[in-house]
Coordinates of C-alpha atoms in Angstrom, one line a residue:
Chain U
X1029 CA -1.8 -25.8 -10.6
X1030 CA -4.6 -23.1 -10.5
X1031 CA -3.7 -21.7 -6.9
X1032 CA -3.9 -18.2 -5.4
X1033 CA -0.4 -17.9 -3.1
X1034 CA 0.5 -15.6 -0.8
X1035 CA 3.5 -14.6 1.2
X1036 CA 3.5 -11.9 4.6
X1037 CA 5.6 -12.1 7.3
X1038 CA 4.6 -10.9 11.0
X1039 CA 7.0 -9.4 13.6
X1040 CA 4.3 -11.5 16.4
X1041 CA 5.1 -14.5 17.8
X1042 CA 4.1 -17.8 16.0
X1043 CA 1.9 -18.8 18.9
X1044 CA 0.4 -15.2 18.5
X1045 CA -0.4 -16.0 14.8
X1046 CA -1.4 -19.5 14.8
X1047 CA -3.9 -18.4 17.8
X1048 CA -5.1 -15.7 14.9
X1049 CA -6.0 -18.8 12.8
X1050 CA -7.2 -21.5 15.3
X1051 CA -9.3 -19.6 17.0
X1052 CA -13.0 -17.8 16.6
X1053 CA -11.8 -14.9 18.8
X1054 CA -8.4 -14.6 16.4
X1055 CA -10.2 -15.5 12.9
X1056 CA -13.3 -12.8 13.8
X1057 CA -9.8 -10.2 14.3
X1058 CA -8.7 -10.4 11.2
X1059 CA -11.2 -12.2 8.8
X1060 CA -14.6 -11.4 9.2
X1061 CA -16.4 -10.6 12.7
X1062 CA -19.0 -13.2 12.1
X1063 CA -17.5 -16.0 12.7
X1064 CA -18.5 -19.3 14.1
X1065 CA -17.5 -23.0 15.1
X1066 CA -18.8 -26.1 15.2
X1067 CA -16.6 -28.4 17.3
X1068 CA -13.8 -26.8 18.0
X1069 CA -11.3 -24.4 15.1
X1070 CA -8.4 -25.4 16.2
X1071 CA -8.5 -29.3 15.9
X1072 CA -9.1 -31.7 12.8
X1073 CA -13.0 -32.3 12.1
X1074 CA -14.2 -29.1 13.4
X1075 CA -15.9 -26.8 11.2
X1076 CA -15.7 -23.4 10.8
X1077 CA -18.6 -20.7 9.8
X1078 CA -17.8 -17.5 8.5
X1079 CA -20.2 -15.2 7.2
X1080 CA -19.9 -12.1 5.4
X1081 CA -23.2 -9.8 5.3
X1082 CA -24.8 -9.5 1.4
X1083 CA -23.0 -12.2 0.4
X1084 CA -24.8 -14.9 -1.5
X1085 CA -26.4 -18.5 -0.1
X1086 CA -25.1 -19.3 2.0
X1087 CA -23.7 -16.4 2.9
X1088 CA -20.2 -17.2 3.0
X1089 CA -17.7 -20.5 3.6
X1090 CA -17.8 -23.3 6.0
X1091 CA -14.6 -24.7 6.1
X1092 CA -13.6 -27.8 7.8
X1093 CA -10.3 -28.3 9.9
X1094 CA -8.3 -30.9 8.0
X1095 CA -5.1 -30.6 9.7
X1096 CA -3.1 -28.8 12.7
X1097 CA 0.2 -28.4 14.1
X1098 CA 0.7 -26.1 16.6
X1099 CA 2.3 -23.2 15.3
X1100 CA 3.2 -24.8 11.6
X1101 CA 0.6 -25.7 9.8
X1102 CA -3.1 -25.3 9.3
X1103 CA -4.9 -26.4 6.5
X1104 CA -9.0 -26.2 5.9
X1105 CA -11.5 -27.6 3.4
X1106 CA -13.7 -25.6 1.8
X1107 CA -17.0 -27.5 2.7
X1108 CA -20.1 -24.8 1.8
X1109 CA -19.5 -21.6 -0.1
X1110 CA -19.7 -20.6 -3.8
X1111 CA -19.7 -23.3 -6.1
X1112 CA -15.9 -22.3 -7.1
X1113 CA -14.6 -22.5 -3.4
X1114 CA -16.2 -26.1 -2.9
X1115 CA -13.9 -28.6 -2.5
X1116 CA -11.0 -26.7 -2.6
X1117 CA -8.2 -26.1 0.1
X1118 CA -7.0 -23.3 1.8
X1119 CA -3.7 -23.7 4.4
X1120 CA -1.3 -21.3 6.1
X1121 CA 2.5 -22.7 7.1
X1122 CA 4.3 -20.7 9.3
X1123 CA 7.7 -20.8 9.9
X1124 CA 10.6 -18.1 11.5
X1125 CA 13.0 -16.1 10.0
X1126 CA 14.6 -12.7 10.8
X1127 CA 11.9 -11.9 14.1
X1128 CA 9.1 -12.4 11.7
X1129 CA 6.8 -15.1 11.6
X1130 CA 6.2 -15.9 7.9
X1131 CA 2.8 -17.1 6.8
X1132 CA 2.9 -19.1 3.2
X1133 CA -1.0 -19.2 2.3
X1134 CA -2.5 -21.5 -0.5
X1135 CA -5.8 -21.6 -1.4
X1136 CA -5.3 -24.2 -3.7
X1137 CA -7.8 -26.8 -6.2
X1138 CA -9.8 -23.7 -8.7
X1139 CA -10.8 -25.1 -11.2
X1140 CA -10.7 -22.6 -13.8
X1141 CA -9.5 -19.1 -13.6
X1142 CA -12.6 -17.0 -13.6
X1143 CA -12.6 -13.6 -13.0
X1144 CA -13.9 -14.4 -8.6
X1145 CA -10.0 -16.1 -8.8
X1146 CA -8.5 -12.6 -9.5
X1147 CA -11.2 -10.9 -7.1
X1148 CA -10.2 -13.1 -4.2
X1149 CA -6.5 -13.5 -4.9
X1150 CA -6.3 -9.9 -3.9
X1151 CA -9.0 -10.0 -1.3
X1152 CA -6.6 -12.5 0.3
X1153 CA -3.1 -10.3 0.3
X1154 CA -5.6 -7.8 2.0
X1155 CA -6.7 -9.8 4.8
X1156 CA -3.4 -11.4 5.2
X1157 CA -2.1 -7.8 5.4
X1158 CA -5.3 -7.5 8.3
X1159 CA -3.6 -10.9 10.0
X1160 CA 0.0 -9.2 10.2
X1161 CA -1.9 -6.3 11.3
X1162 CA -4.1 -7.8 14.3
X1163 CA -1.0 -9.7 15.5
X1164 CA 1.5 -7.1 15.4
X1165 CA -0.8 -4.4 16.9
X1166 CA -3.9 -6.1 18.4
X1167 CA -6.0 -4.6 15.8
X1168 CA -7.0 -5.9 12.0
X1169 CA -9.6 -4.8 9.3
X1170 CA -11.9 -7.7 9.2
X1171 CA -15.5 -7.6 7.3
X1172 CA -17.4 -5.4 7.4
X1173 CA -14.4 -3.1 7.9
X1174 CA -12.2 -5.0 5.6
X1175 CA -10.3 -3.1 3.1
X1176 CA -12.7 -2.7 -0.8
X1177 CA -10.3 -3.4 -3.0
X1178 CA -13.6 -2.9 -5.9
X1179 CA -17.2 -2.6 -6.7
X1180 CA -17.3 -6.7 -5.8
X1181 CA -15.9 -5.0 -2.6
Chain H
X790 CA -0.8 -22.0 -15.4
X791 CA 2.2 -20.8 -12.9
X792 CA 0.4 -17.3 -13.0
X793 CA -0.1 -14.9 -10.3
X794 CA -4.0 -12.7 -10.9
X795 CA -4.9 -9.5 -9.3
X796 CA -8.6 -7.4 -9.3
X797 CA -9.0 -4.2 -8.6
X798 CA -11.6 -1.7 -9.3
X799 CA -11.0 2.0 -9.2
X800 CA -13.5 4.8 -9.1
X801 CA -11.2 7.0 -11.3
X802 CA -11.6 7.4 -15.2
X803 CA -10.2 4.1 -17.8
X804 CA -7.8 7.4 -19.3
X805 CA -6.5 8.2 -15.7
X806 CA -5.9 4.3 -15.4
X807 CA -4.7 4.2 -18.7
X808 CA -2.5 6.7 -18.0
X809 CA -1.0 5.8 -14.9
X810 CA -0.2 2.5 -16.6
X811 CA 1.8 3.8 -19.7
X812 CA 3.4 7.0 -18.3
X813 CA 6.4 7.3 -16.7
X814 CA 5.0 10.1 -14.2
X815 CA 2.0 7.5 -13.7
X816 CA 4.0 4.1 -12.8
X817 CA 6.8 6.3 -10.8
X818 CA 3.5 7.2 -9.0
X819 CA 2.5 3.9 -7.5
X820 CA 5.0 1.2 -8.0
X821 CA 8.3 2.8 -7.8
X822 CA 9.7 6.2 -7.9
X823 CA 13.0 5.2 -10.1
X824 CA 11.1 4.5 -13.4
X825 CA 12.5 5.4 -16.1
X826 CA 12.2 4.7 -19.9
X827 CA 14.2 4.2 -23.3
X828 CA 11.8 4.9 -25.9
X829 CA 8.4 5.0 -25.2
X830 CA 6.5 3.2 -22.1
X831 CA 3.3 3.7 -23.8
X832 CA 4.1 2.2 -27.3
X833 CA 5.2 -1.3 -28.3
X834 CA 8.9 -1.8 -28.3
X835 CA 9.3 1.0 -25.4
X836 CA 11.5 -0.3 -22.4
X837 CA 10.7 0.6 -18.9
X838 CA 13.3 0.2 -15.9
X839 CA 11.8 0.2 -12.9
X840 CA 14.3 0.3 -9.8
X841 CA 14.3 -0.6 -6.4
X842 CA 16.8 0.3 -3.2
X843 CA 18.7 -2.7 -2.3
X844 CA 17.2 -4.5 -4.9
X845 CA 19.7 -7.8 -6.4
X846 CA 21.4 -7.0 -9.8
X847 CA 19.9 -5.5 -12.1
X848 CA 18.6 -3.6 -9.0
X849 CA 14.8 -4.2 -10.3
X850 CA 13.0 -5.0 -13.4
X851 CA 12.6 -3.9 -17.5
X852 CA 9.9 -4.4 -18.9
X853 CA 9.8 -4.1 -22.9
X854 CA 6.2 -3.3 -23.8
X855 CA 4.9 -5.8 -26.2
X856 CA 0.8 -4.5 -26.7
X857 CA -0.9 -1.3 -26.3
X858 CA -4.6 -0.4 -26.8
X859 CA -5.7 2.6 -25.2
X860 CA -8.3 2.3 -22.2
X861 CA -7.7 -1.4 -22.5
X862 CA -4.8 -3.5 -22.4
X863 CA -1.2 -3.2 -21.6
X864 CA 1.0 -6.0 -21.5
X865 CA 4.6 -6.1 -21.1
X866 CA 7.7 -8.9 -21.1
X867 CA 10.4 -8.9 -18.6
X868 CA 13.5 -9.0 -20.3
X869 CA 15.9 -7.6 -17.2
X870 CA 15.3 -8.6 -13.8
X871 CA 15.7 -11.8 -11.5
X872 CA 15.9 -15.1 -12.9
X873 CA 12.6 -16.2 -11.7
X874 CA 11.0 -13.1 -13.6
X875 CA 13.3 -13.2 -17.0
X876 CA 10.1 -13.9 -19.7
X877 CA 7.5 -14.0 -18.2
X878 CA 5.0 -11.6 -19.1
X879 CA 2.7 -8.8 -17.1
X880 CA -0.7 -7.5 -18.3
X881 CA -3.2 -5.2 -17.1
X882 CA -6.6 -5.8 -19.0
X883 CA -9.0 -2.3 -18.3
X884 CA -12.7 -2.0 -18.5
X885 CA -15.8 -0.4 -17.0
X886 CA -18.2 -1.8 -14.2
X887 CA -20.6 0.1 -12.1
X888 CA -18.5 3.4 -12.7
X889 CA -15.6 1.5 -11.4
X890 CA -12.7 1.1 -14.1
X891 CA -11.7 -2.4 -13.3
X892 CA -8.1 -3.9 -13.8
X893 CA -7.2 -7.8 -14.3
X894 CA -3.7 -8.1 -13.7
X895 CA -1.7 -11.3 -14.8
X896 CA 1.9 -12.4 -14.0
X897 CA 2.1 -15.0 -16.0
X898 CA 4.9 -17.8 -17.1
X899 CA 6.7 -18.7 -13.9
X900 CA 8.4 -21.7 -14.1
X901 CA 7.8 -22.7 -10.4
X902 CA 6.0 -22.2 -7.6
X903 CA 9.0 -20.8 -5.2
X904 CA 8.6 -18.5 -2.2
X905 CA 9.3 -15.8 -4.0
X906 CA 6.0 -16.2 -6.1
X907 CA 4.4 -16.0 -3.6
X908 CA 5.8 -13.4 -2.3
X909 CA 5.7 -11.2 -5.2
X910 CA 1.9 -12.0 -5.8
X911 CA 1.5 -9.9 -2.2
X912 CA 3.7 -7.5 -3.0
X913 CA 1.8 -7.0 -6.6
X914 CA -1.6 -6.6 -4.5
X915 CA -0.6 -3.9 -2.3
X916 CA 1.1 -2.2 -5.5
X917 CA -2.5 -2.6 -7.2
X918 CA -4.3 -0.6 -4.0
X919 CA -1.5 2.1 -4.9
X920 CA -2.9 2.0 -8.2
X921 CA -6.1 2.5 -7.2
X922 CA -4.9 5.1 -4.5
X923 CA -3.2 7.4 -7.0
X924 CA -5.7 7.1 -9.7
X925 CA -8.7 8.1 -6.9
X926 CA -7.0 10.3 -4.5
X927 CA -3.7 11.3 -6.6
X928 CA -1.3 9.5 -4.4
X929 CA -0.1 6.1 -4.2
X930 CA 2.4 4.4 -2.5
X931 CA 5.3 3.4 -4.5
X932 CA 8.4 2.1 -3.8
X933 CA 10.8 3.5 -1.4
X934 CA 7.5 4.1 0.3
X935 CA 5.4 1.0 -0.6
X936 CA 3.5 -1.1 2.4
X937 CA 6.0 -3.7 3.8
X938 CA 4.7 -7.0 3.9
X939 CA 7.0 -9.1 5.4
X940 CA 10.8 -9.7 6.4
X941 CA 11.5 -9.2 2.5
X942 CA 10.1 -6.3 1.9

């Protein structure tokens, strides 16, 4: 099991935060600004372009929409990107507990843990932090004003 | 591999780093204010208790410190804490990139992937921006003050 996980919890309703994740408008909150769909990012077989500027060919991650259930589960293939994203999976389950929706994130399927594992293990807690953040108060830190956690920003 | 993994780069000295990591001044300055030691937290065989408020029996974690080498590695075992944390082992790995002192942080030995991994690998990546916060601006944000991430905390 080589997977980055992640736990935050939202006090937003579960149709605000699975908007935040089906959606270009919600994704470009939180994740980057640039983002894009082909098809449509809230239902199986669409794709999903997200683009982060100075990153290498091509420039960021496509990822396709495997699965959806309104306000429960969302899960993505990685389909272009860096060679160590390819293939793998990334999904969010949400569920509610105490007036917060939680969010239990997996990227899951490295295979090996290089030193871009660590990197964007904590890359993820910050944009998950930038999720809870858009959803709670309308406003997140997505690139390019996401949160440099190092010199690999 | 059950391990959580952590990057973070700080523009701050590997001795400040260094510091912050094997100190109790340093560690009460980003991950939680109650630290306190029995023997020394900068040499092997040194115990540090770290505490938390409303935190289950034994109220937090201690961590016997198993390597040392200055500017470069610290690595510690948990022998008091929750089950789910009893053994495994914590290690902060330091070098130098771009006049960024770089950390890899490993949690490593879980023994399953439960919520509360996942939760603690979000928790351990907001305590790592402290890091980086005290070592570059001289304040961090430990515990009782750390960022809340969720309905646990």
């Amino acid at each position: 099991m080589l997977d980055i996980v992640h736990r935050i919890g939202a006090v937003a309703s579960p149709e605000d935060v699975y908007r935040a994740l089906t959606t270009v408008e919600g994704l470009a909150g939180w994740w980057t600004e640039d983002t894009k769909q082909d098809g449509d990012a809230g239902e199986a077989g669409g794709v999903i372009r997200f683009r982060f500027a100075g990153a290498p060919e091509p420039g960021g991650f496509d990822m396709q929409v495997l699965e959806v259930a309104p306000c429960e589960l969302v899960r993505w293939e990685v389909v272009a990107g860096p060679d160590e994203w390819l293939g793998t999976e990334v999904s969010f389950e949400l569920s509610q507990e105490d007036g917060f929706t939680i969010v239990m994130f997996r990227h899951s399927g490295w295979r090996e843990v290089v030193p871009f594992m660590y990197h964007c293990s904590t890359k993820w807690a910050t944009f998950l932090m930038s999720l809870k953040s858009l959803t709670e108060t309308g406003s997140g830190q997505p690139a390019p004003r996401d949160v440099q956690v190092s010199n690999w920003h």
